[in-house]
C-alpha cells in the first residue's frame, strides 16, 4: 500500500487550483462585492434542519445570482493558467496592509508591517483566525521600543524583531508577536514603537530611571521634588509634573502646573514625556498607599 | 502584594478601548480569512466555474446566517470548510437542473476554467483511477493532499473522532493503492507519473 506522502504526491498535480500558491483574491473587488451583497441580507434565525436546496434559495433571492457571477469571473482568473506543483508547507494565514500572520508549529507569528496603521487592522487579522487579540502599537521611550509594554490576559507571548536584533527605526525591521494557536479568551497588549521626532511617549507608567532611559540609574522615588529636579537639570532635561491621586488599589495622574508644586513635595515616579523632557509624578506628602522604589 | 498592586496601578493609567466586535466584524474576518481557501476548495471539486461560484456564494451566505454557531479559534476555518462541503453535496444533487439552465454560460466559463490533466496522459491515468473511488474516499484523500488538512482538522470538520478519520483514511489509501495497481499505473518518487510499461 502506498504511503500517505506518496499518495499526496500523486494527487496534488490533479488539483485544478494548485496547492502551492495562495489564490490571493480575498482582498479583491469581487470578494468585496460578494461580501457586501451577503451582509445586506437579513439574518434569519438558525434552523437545525438541513439547508434548503440551492436553487430554491436562488429563486428566493435573485441577487445571489449576480454575486455568484462575480465569483465566476474571479475563478476564471485563477483557473485559467494551469497550476501544478507542490506546497512547501509554509503559508500566510492572514495578511492585510498592517500585519501579516503566519502559522509556525503551534503558534501564530504576527509581523507588524505598519506600526502606524489603524489598530483595528491588527485586531481584524487575529479575529480572522478566530482569536480575540487586541493590539495597539504606541510610541514609547527608548528602553521600551520593540517590547510588550502593557498586557492583559495570560499566556506565553513573545515579541521579537525580524530580522533578529535589527533597529526598529529602519524600514526593513519589524516587530513580530507570537501567540499560541490554541489561545483561549481575550488578550490585549500594547507594543512599543520608536517615537517620531517631537512625538510624546505613551508609556507614562514606565520609569525614566530604567537602563537606556533619560534618568537611567537615578534614585527618584520617595525623594523631594527639589532633589529630583537637581538631577533632572544636571542631565540637561526639563521637567513637567502630574499629581498622583490614589484610589482603591489604583491611582490616576492629573496635570499639574509647575508653580503649584512645592519644593518639598514627594516624587513617586518619573516618566519620560519625550526627548529632553520628563514628568515627575508627585504628592504633597509621602503617601503610605504608594509603593516607593526606595522602600 | 507589591507586584499585584503595581500591576493594577499600571493598568489604570492605560487607555484601552473596549473590543466588542459585532457579527459583521466577525463575519468579515472569517470571510477574508477563508475566501481563498473556499474558492480553491470549490474550484477543485466542481466541473464548472459556474458551479464553483454558486458553491462559494452559497457557502458564505450560510456562514453569515449561522454566525451564532461559528466556533472560536482555529475551528472557525474548519467549520466553514464543513459548510462548503454540505453546500457542495446539496449542489451536486441539483446539478442536472443547473446544467440545463446555464449550459451556454457554463461552456463559456469552461474555456476560462482550464483543465491541466487534459494535456497530460500520465495525470489522466491517475485522475481516472481516482475517479473510480467513492465520493467519501476521494474527499478524504483530497482534504489531505489539496487542502493540506491533518487528521485532527478533518475530524473537526467532519464531526468525526480522530480514530474514525484515521481508519477511514487508511481504508481510502488502501483502496486507491489497489485501484492504481489494478490499472497498472506506477509512479516514480518525483512528480512524473507514468503508465506501466512506459517507465524509464
PDB file of C-alpha atoms in Angstrom, chain A residues 18-214:
ATOM      1  CA  UNK A  18      -2.687  24.483  -7.357  1.00  0.00           C
ATOM      2  CA  UNK A  19      -1.759  23.723  -3.795  1.00  0.00           C
ATOM      3  CA  UNK A  20       1.487  25.639  -3.786  1.00  0.00           C
ATOM      4  CA  UNK A  21       0.347  29.210  -4.224  1.00  0.00           C
ATOM      5  CA  UNK A  22      -2.264  31.260  -2.403  1.00  0.00           C
ATOM      6  CA  UNK A  23      -5.238  32.181  -4.551  1.00  0.00           C
ATOM      7  CA  UNK A  24      -4.828  35.784  -3.434  1.00  0.00           C
ATOM      8  CA  UNK A  25      -8.334  37.022  -4.209  1.00  0.00           C
ATOM      9  CA  UNK A  26      -9.663  37.714  -0.726  1.00  0.00           C
ATOM     10  CA  UNK A  27      -8.711  41.381  -0.842  1.00  0.00           C
ATOM     11  CA  UNK A  28     -10.080  41.967  -4.334  1.00  0.00           C
ATOM     12  CA  UNK A  29     -13.043  43.979  -5.515  1.00  0.00           C
ATOM     13  CA  UNK A  30     -15.078  40.889  -6.394  1.00  0.00           C
ATOM     14  CA  UNK A  31     -14.614  39.408  -2.980  1.00  0.00           C
ATOM     15  CA  UNK A  32     -15.727  42.734  -1.554  1.00  0.00           C
ATOM     16  CA  UNK A  33     -18.794  42.787  -3.820  1.00  0.00           C
ATOM     17  CA  UNK A  34     -19.883  39.345  -2.684  1.00  0.00           C
ATOM     18  CA  UNK A  35     -19.276  40.295   0.932  1.00  0.00           C
ATOM     19  CA  UNK A  36     -21.380  43.433   0.589  1.00  0.00           C
ATOM     20  CA  UNK A  37     -24.231  41.507  -1.027  1.00  0.00           C
ATOM     21  CA  UNK A  38     -24.225  38.849   1.666  1.00  0.00           C
ATOM     22  CA  UNK A  39     -24.283  41.155   4.647  1.00  0.00           C
ATOM     23  CA  UNK A  40     -27.074  43.166   3.007  1.00  0.00           C
ATOM     24  CA  UNK A  41     -29.271  40.122   3.513  1.00  0.00           C
ATOM     25  CA  UNK A  42     -31.293  39.838   6.640  1.00  0.00           C
ATOM     26  CA  UNK A  43     -30.040  37.337   9.129  1.00  0.00           C
ATOM     27  CA  UNK A  44     -32.538  34.592   9.772  1.00  0.00           C
ATOM     28  CA  UNK A  45     -32.866  32.508  12.897  1.00  0.00           C
ATOM     29  CA  UNK A  46     -30.672  29.458  12.687  1.00  0.00           C
ATOM     30  CA  UNK A  47     -32.532  26.328  11.767  1.00  0.00           C
ATOM     31  CA  UNK A  48     -31.460  22.920  12.941  1.00  0.00           C
ATOM     32  CA  UNK A  49     -32.567  21.161   9.766  1.00  0.00           C
ATOM     33  CA  UNK A  50     -30.567  20.615   6.601  1.00  0.00           C
ATOM     34  CA  UNK A  51     -30.116  23.556   4.251  1.00  0.00           C
ATOM     35  CA  UNK A  52     -32.814  24.063   1.670  1.00  0.00           C
ATOM     36  CA  UNK A  53     -31.985  23.198  -1.876  1.00  0.00           C
ATOM     37  CA  UNK A  54     -29.655  25.615  -3.511  1.00  0.00           C
ATOM     38  CA  UNK A  55     -31.830  26.506  -6.477  1.00  0.00           C
ATOM     39  CA  UNK A  56     -34.796  27.237  -4.244  1.00  0.00           C
ATOM     40  CA  UNK A  57     -32.707  29.749  -2.397  1.00  0.00           C
ATOM     41  CA  UNK A  58     -31.607  31.423  -5.555  1.00  0.00           C
ATOM     42  CA  UNK A  59     -35.164  31.796  -6.722  1.00  0.00           C
ATOM     43  CA  UNK A  60     -35.992  33.392  -3.439  1.00  0.00           C
ATOM     44  CA  UNK A  61     -33.075  35.833  -3.649  1.00  0.00           C
ATOM     45  CA  UNK A  62     -32.246  36.662  -7.250  1.00  0.00           C
ATOM     46  CA  UNK A  63     -29.431  38.995  -6.191  1.00  0.00           C
ATOM     47  CA  UNK A  64     -27.356  35.958  -5.336  1.00  0.00           C
ATOM     48  CA  UNK A  65     -27.058  35.045  -8.996  1.00  0.00           C
ATOM     49  CA  UNK A  66     -25.366  38.347  -9.551  1.00  0.00           C
ATOM     50  CA  UNK A  67     -22.887  37.843  -6.805  1.00  0.00           C
ATOM     51  CA  UNK A  68     -22.177  34.300  -7.939  1.00  0.00           C
ATOM     52  CA  UNK A  69     -21.291  35.772 -11.320  1.00  0.00           C
ATOM     53  CA  UNK A  70     -18.696  37.976  -9.700  1.00  0.00           C
ATOM     54  CA  UNK A  71     -17.122  34.892  -8.193  1.00  0.00           C
ATOM     55  CA  UNK A  72     -17.118  33.193 -11.594  1.00  0.00           C
ATOM     56  CA  UNK A  73     -15.021  35.978 -13.022  1.00  0.00           C
ATOM     57  CA  UNK A  74     -12.640  35.640 -10.135  1.00  0.00           C
ATOM     58  CA  UNK A  75     -12.425  31.891 -10.650  1.00  0.00           C
ATOM     59  CA  UNK A  76     -11.687  32.347 -14.325  1.00  0.00           C
ATOM     60  CA  UNK A  77      -8.727  34.481 -13.416  1.00  0.00           C
ATOM     61  CA  UNK A  78      -7.449  31.842 -11.030  1.00  0.00           C
ATOM     62  CA  UNK A  79      -8.161  28.775 -13.036  1.00  0.00           C
ATOM     63  CA  UNK A  80      -7.053  29.945 -16.444  1.00  0.00           C
ATOM     64  CA  UNK A  81      -3.395  29.089 -16.059  1.00  0.00           C
ATOM     65  CA  UNK A  82      -2.534  25.568 -15.051  1.00  0.00           C
ATOM     66  CA  UNK A  83      -1.105  25.445 -11.599  1.00  0.00           C
ATOM     67  CA  UNK A  84       0.820  22.272 -10.994  1.00  0.00           C
ATOM     68  CA  UNK A  85       3.304  21.772  -8.224  1.00  0.00           C
ATOM     69  CA  UNK A  86       3.821  21.130  -4.588  1.00  0.00           C
ATOM     70  CA  UNK A  87       3.278  23.160  -1.480  1.00  0.00           C
ATOM     71  CA  UNK A  88       6.220  23.714   0.813  1.00  0.00           C
ATOM     72  CA  UNK A  89       4.026  23.681   3.902  1.00  0.00           C
ATOM     73  CA  UNK A  90       4.544  27.352   4.705  1.00  0.00           C
ATOM     74  CA  UNK A  91       1.655  29.675   4.215  1.00  0.00           C
ATOM     75  CA  UNK A  92       0.457  33.059   5.264  1.00  0.00           C
ATOM     76  CA  UNK A  93      -2.597  32.559   7.417  1.00  0.00           C
ATOM     77  CA  UNK A  94      -3.771  36.125   7.077  1.00  0.00           C
ATOM     78  CA  UNK A  95      -2.394  39.370   5.792  1.00  0.00           C
ATOM     79  CA  UNK A  96      -3.585  42.905   5.369  1.00  0.00           C
ATOM     80  CA  UNK A  97      -1.737  46.164   4.890  1.00  0.00           C
ATOM     81  CA  UNK A  98      -0.862  46.412   8.587  1.00  0.00           C
ATOM     82  CA  UNK A  99       0.027  42.915   9.672  1.00  0.00           C
ATOM     83  CA  UNK A 100       0.909  39.505   8.324  1.00  0.00           C
ATOM     84  CA  UNK A 101       0.189  36.390  10.338  1.00  0.00           C
ATOM     85  CA  UNK A 102       1.678  33.012   9.613  1.00  0.00           C
ATOM     86  CA  UNK A 103       1.466  29.724  11.445  1.00  0.00           C
ATOM     87  CA  UNK A 104       4.620  28.169  12.857  1.00  0.00           C
ATOM     88  CA  UNK A 105       4.345  24.973  14.867  1.00  0.00           C
ATOM     89  CA  UNK A 106       1.629  25.672  17.444  1.00  0.00           C
ATOM     90  CA  UNK A 107       1.879  29.438  17.277  1.00  0.00           C
ATOM     91  CA  UNK A 108       0.792  32.328  15.143  1.00  0.00           C
ATOM     92  CA  UNK A 109       3.545  34.799  14.367  1.00  0.00           C
ATOM     93  CA  UNK A 110       2.147  38.238  13.641  1.00  0.00           C
ATOM     94  CA  UNK A 111       4.564  40.543  11.878  1.00  0.00           C
ATOM     95  CA  UNK A 112       3.651  44.188  12.289  1.00  0.00           C
ATOM     96  CA  UNK A 113       4.181  45.540   8.797  1.00  0.00           C
ATOM     97  CA  UNK A 114       2.906  49.033   9.505  1.00  0.00           C
ATOM     98  CA  UNK A 115       3.191  50.139  13.138  1.00  0.00           C
ATOM     99  CA  UNK A 116       1.336  53.344  12.297  1.00  0.00           C
ATOM    100  CA  UNK A 117      -1.714  51.559  10.928  1.00  0.00           C
ATOM    101  CA  UNK A 118      -5.190  51.826  12.407  1.00  0.00           C
ATOM    102  CA  UNK A 119      -5.167  49.389  15.319  1.00  0.00           C
ATOM    103  CA  UNK A 120      -8.367  47.796  14.038  1.00  0.00           C
ATOM    104  CA  UNK A 121      -6.353  46.323  11.182  1.00  0.00           C
ATOM    105  CA  UNK A 122      -4.319  44.331  13.719  1.00  0.00           C
ATOM    106  CA  UNK A 123      -7.378  43.088  15.551  1.00  0.00           C
ATOM    107  CA  UNK A 124      -9.228  42.095  12.390  1.00  0.00           C
ATOM    108  CA  UNK A 125      -6.313  39.920  11.382  1.00  0.00           C
ATOM    109  CA  UNK A 126      -6.447  37.970  14.625  1.00  0.00           C
ATOM    110  CA  UNK A 127     -10.222  37.785  14.541  1.00  0.00           C
ATOM    111  CA  UNK A 128      -9.950  36.250  11.084  1.00  0.00           C
ATOM    112  CA  UNK A 129      -8.107  33.389  12.723  1.00  0.00           C
ATOM    113  CA  UNK A 130     -10.690  33.162  15.446  1.00  0.00           C
ATOM    114  CA  UNK A 131      -8.559  34.814  18.119  1.00  0.00           C
ATOM    115  CA  UNK A 132      -9.610  37.736  20.284  1.00  0.00           C
ATOM    116  CA  UNK A 133      -6.378  39.686  20.320  1.00  0.00           C
ATOM    117  CA  UNK A 134      -6.295  43.462  20.511  1.00  0.00           C
ATOM    118  CA  UNK A 135      -3.006  45.133  19.689  1.00  0.00           C
ATOM    119  CA  UNK A 136      -2.042  48.744  19.958  1.00  0.00           C
ATOM    120  CA  UNK A 137       1.315  49.999  18.761  1.00  0.00           C
ATOM    121  CA  UNK A 138       2.245  53.097  20.716  1.00  0.00           C
ATOM    122  CA  UNK A 139       5.197  55.484  20.751  1.00  0.00           C
ATOM    123  CA  UNK A 140       7.397  54.712  23.753  1.00  0.00           C
ATOM    124  CA  UNK A 141      10.590  55.812  25.419  1.00  0.00           C
ATOM    125  CA  UNK A 142      13.804  54.128  24.196  1.00  0.00           C
ATOM    126  CA  UNK A 143      14.030  51.285  26.721  1.00  0.00           C
ATOM    127  CA  UNK A 144      10.558  50.043  25.743  1.00  0.00           C
ATOM    128  CA  UNK A 145      10.912  50.114  21.979  1.00  0.00           C
ATOM    129  CA  UNK A 146      10.172  46.731  20.464  1.00  0.00           C
ATOM    130  CA  UNK A 147       8.690  45.390  23.682  1.00  0.00           C
ATOM    131  CA  UNK A 148       5.281  44.474  25.002  1.00  0.00           C
ATOM    132  CA  UNK A 149       4.696  47.414  27.321  1.00  0.00           C
ATOM    133  CA  UNK A 150       1.212  46.512  28.512  1.00  0.00           C
ATOM    134  CA  UNK A 151      -0.689  43.285  28.556  1.00  0.00           C
ATOM    135  CA  UNK A 152      -3.969  41.958  29.845  1.00  0.00           C
ATOM    136  CA  UNK A 153      -4.559  38.238  29.733  1.00  0.00           C
ATOM    137  CA  UNK A 154      -2.480  35.169  30.412  1.00  0.00           C
ATOM    138  CA  UNK A 155      -0.394  33.092  28.090  1.00  0.00           C
ATOM    139  CA  UNK A 156       3.063  32.527  26.703  1.00  0.00           C
ATOM    140  CA  UNK A 157       3.513  35.551  24.456  1.00  0.00           C
ATOM    141  CA  UNK A 158       6.740  36.588  22.896  1.00  0.00           C
ATOM    142  CA  UNK A 159       7.920  39.503  20.860  1.00  0.00           C
ATOM    143  CA  UNK A 160      10.964  39.547  18.653  1.00  0.00           C
ATOM    144  CA  UNK A 161      12.442  41.533  15.837  1.00  0.00           C
ATOM    145  CA  UNK A 162      12.684  40.386  12.235  1.00  0.00           C
ATOM    146  CA  UNK A 163      15.475  40.260  11.233  1.00  0.00           C
ATOM    147  CA  UNK A 164      16.830  39.474  14.717  1.00  0.00           C
ATOM    148  CA  UNK A 165      18.263  42.424  16.695  1.00  0.00           C
ATOM    149  CA  UNK A 166      17.557  44.938  13.916  1.00  0.00           C
ATOM    150  CA  UNK A 167      16.900  48.625  14.589  1.00  0.00           C
ATOM    151  CA  UNK A 168      13.180  49.376  14.559  1.00  0.00           C
ATOM    152  CA  UNK A 169      13.924  52.836  13.221  1.00  0.00           C
ATOM    153  CA  UNK A 170      14.909  51.106   9.954  1.00  0.00           C
ATOM    154  CA  UNK A 171      12.173  50.464   7.431  1.00  0.00           C
ATOM    155  CA  UNK A 172      13.188  46.834   6.942  1.00  0.00           C
ATOM    156  CA  UNK A 173      12.930  45.971  10.644  1.00  0.00           C
ATOM    157  CA  UNK A 174       9.678  44.614  12.046  1.00  0.00           C
ATOM    158  CA  UNK A 175       8.212  43.595  15.365  1.00  0.00           C
ATOM    159  CA  UNK A 176       6.731  40.093  15.383  1.00  0.00           C
ATOM    160  CA  UNK A 177       4.438  38.869  18.131  1.00  0.00           C
ATOM    161  CA  UNK A 178       3.982  35.181  18.844  1.00  0.00           C
ATOM    162  CA  UNK A 179       0.720  33.873  20.315  1.00  0.00           C
ATOM    163  CA  UNK A 180      -0.426  30.275  20.810  1.00  0.00           C
ATOM    164  CA  UNK A 181      -2.770  28.919  18.144  1.00  0.00           C
ATOM    165  CA  UNK A 182      -4.855  27.384  20.926  1.00  0.00           C
ATOM    166  CA  UNK A 183      -5.262  30.729  22.695  1.00  0.00           C
ATOM    167  CA  UNK A 184      -8.412  30.981  24.787  1.00  0.00           C
ATOM    168  CA  UNK A 185     -10.086  34.178  25.863  1.00  0.00           C
ATOM    169  CA  UNK A 186      -9.317  37.788  25.181  1.00  0.00           C
ATOM    170  CA  UNK A 187      -5.812  39.210  25.097  1.00  0.00           C
ATOM    171  CA  UNK A 188      -4.858  42.812  24.714  1.00  0.00           C
ATOM    172  CA  UNK A 189      -1.433  44.240  24.517  1.00  0.00           C
ATOM    173  CA  UNK A 190       0.480  47.373  23.661  1.00  0.00           C
ATOM    174  CA  UNK A 191       3.658  47.175  21.630  1.00  0.00           C
ATOM    175  CA  UNK A 192       6.239  49.929  21.809  1.00  0.00           C
ATOM    176  CA  UNK A 193       7.473  51.599  18.638  1.00  0.00           C
ATOM    177  CA  UNK A 194      10.050  54.390  18.317  1.00  0.00           C
ATOM    178  CA  UNK A 195       8.589  57.873  18.688  1.00  0.00           C
ATOM    179  CA  UNK A 196       8.697  60.225  15.741  1.00  0.00           C
ATOM    180  CA  UNK A 197      10.654  63.491  16.225  1.00  0.00           C
ATOM    181  CA  UNK A 198       8.777  65.620  18.760  1.00  0.00           C
ATOM    182  CA  UNK A 199       6.181  62.908  19.417  1.00  0.00           C
ATOM    183  CA  UNK A 200       5.272  62.260  23.052  1.00  0.00           C
ATOM    184  CA  UNK A 201       5.684  58.836  24.581  1.00  0.00           C
ATOM    185  CA  UNK A 202       2.584  56.991  25.748  1.00  0.00           C
ATOM    186  CA  UNK A 203       4.171  54.632  28.256  1.00  0.00           C
ATOM    187  CA  UNK A 204       3.848  57.089  31.112  1.00  0.00           C
ATOM    188  CA  UNK A 205       3.555  54.299  33.672  1.00  0.00           C
ATOM    189  CA  UNK A 206       7.107  53.167  32.993  1.00  0.00           C
ATOM    190  CA  UNK A 207      10.002  54.721  34.862  1.00  0.00           C
ATOM    191  CA  UNK A 208      12.548  57.033  33.264  1.00  0.00           C
ATOM    192  CA  UNK A 209      15.224  55.635  35.589  1.00  0.00           C
ATOM    193  CA  UNK A 210      15.482  52.308  33.791  1.00  0.00           C
ATOM    194  CA  UNK A 211      18.612  51.466  31.828  1.00  0.00           C
ATOM    195  CA  UNK A 212      18.627  53.252  28.496  1.00  0.00           C
ATOM    196  CA  UNK A 213      16.225  55.960  29.659  1.00  0.00           C
ATOM    197  CA  UNK A 214      16.844  59.669  30.234  1.00  0.00           C
TER     198      UNK A 214
END
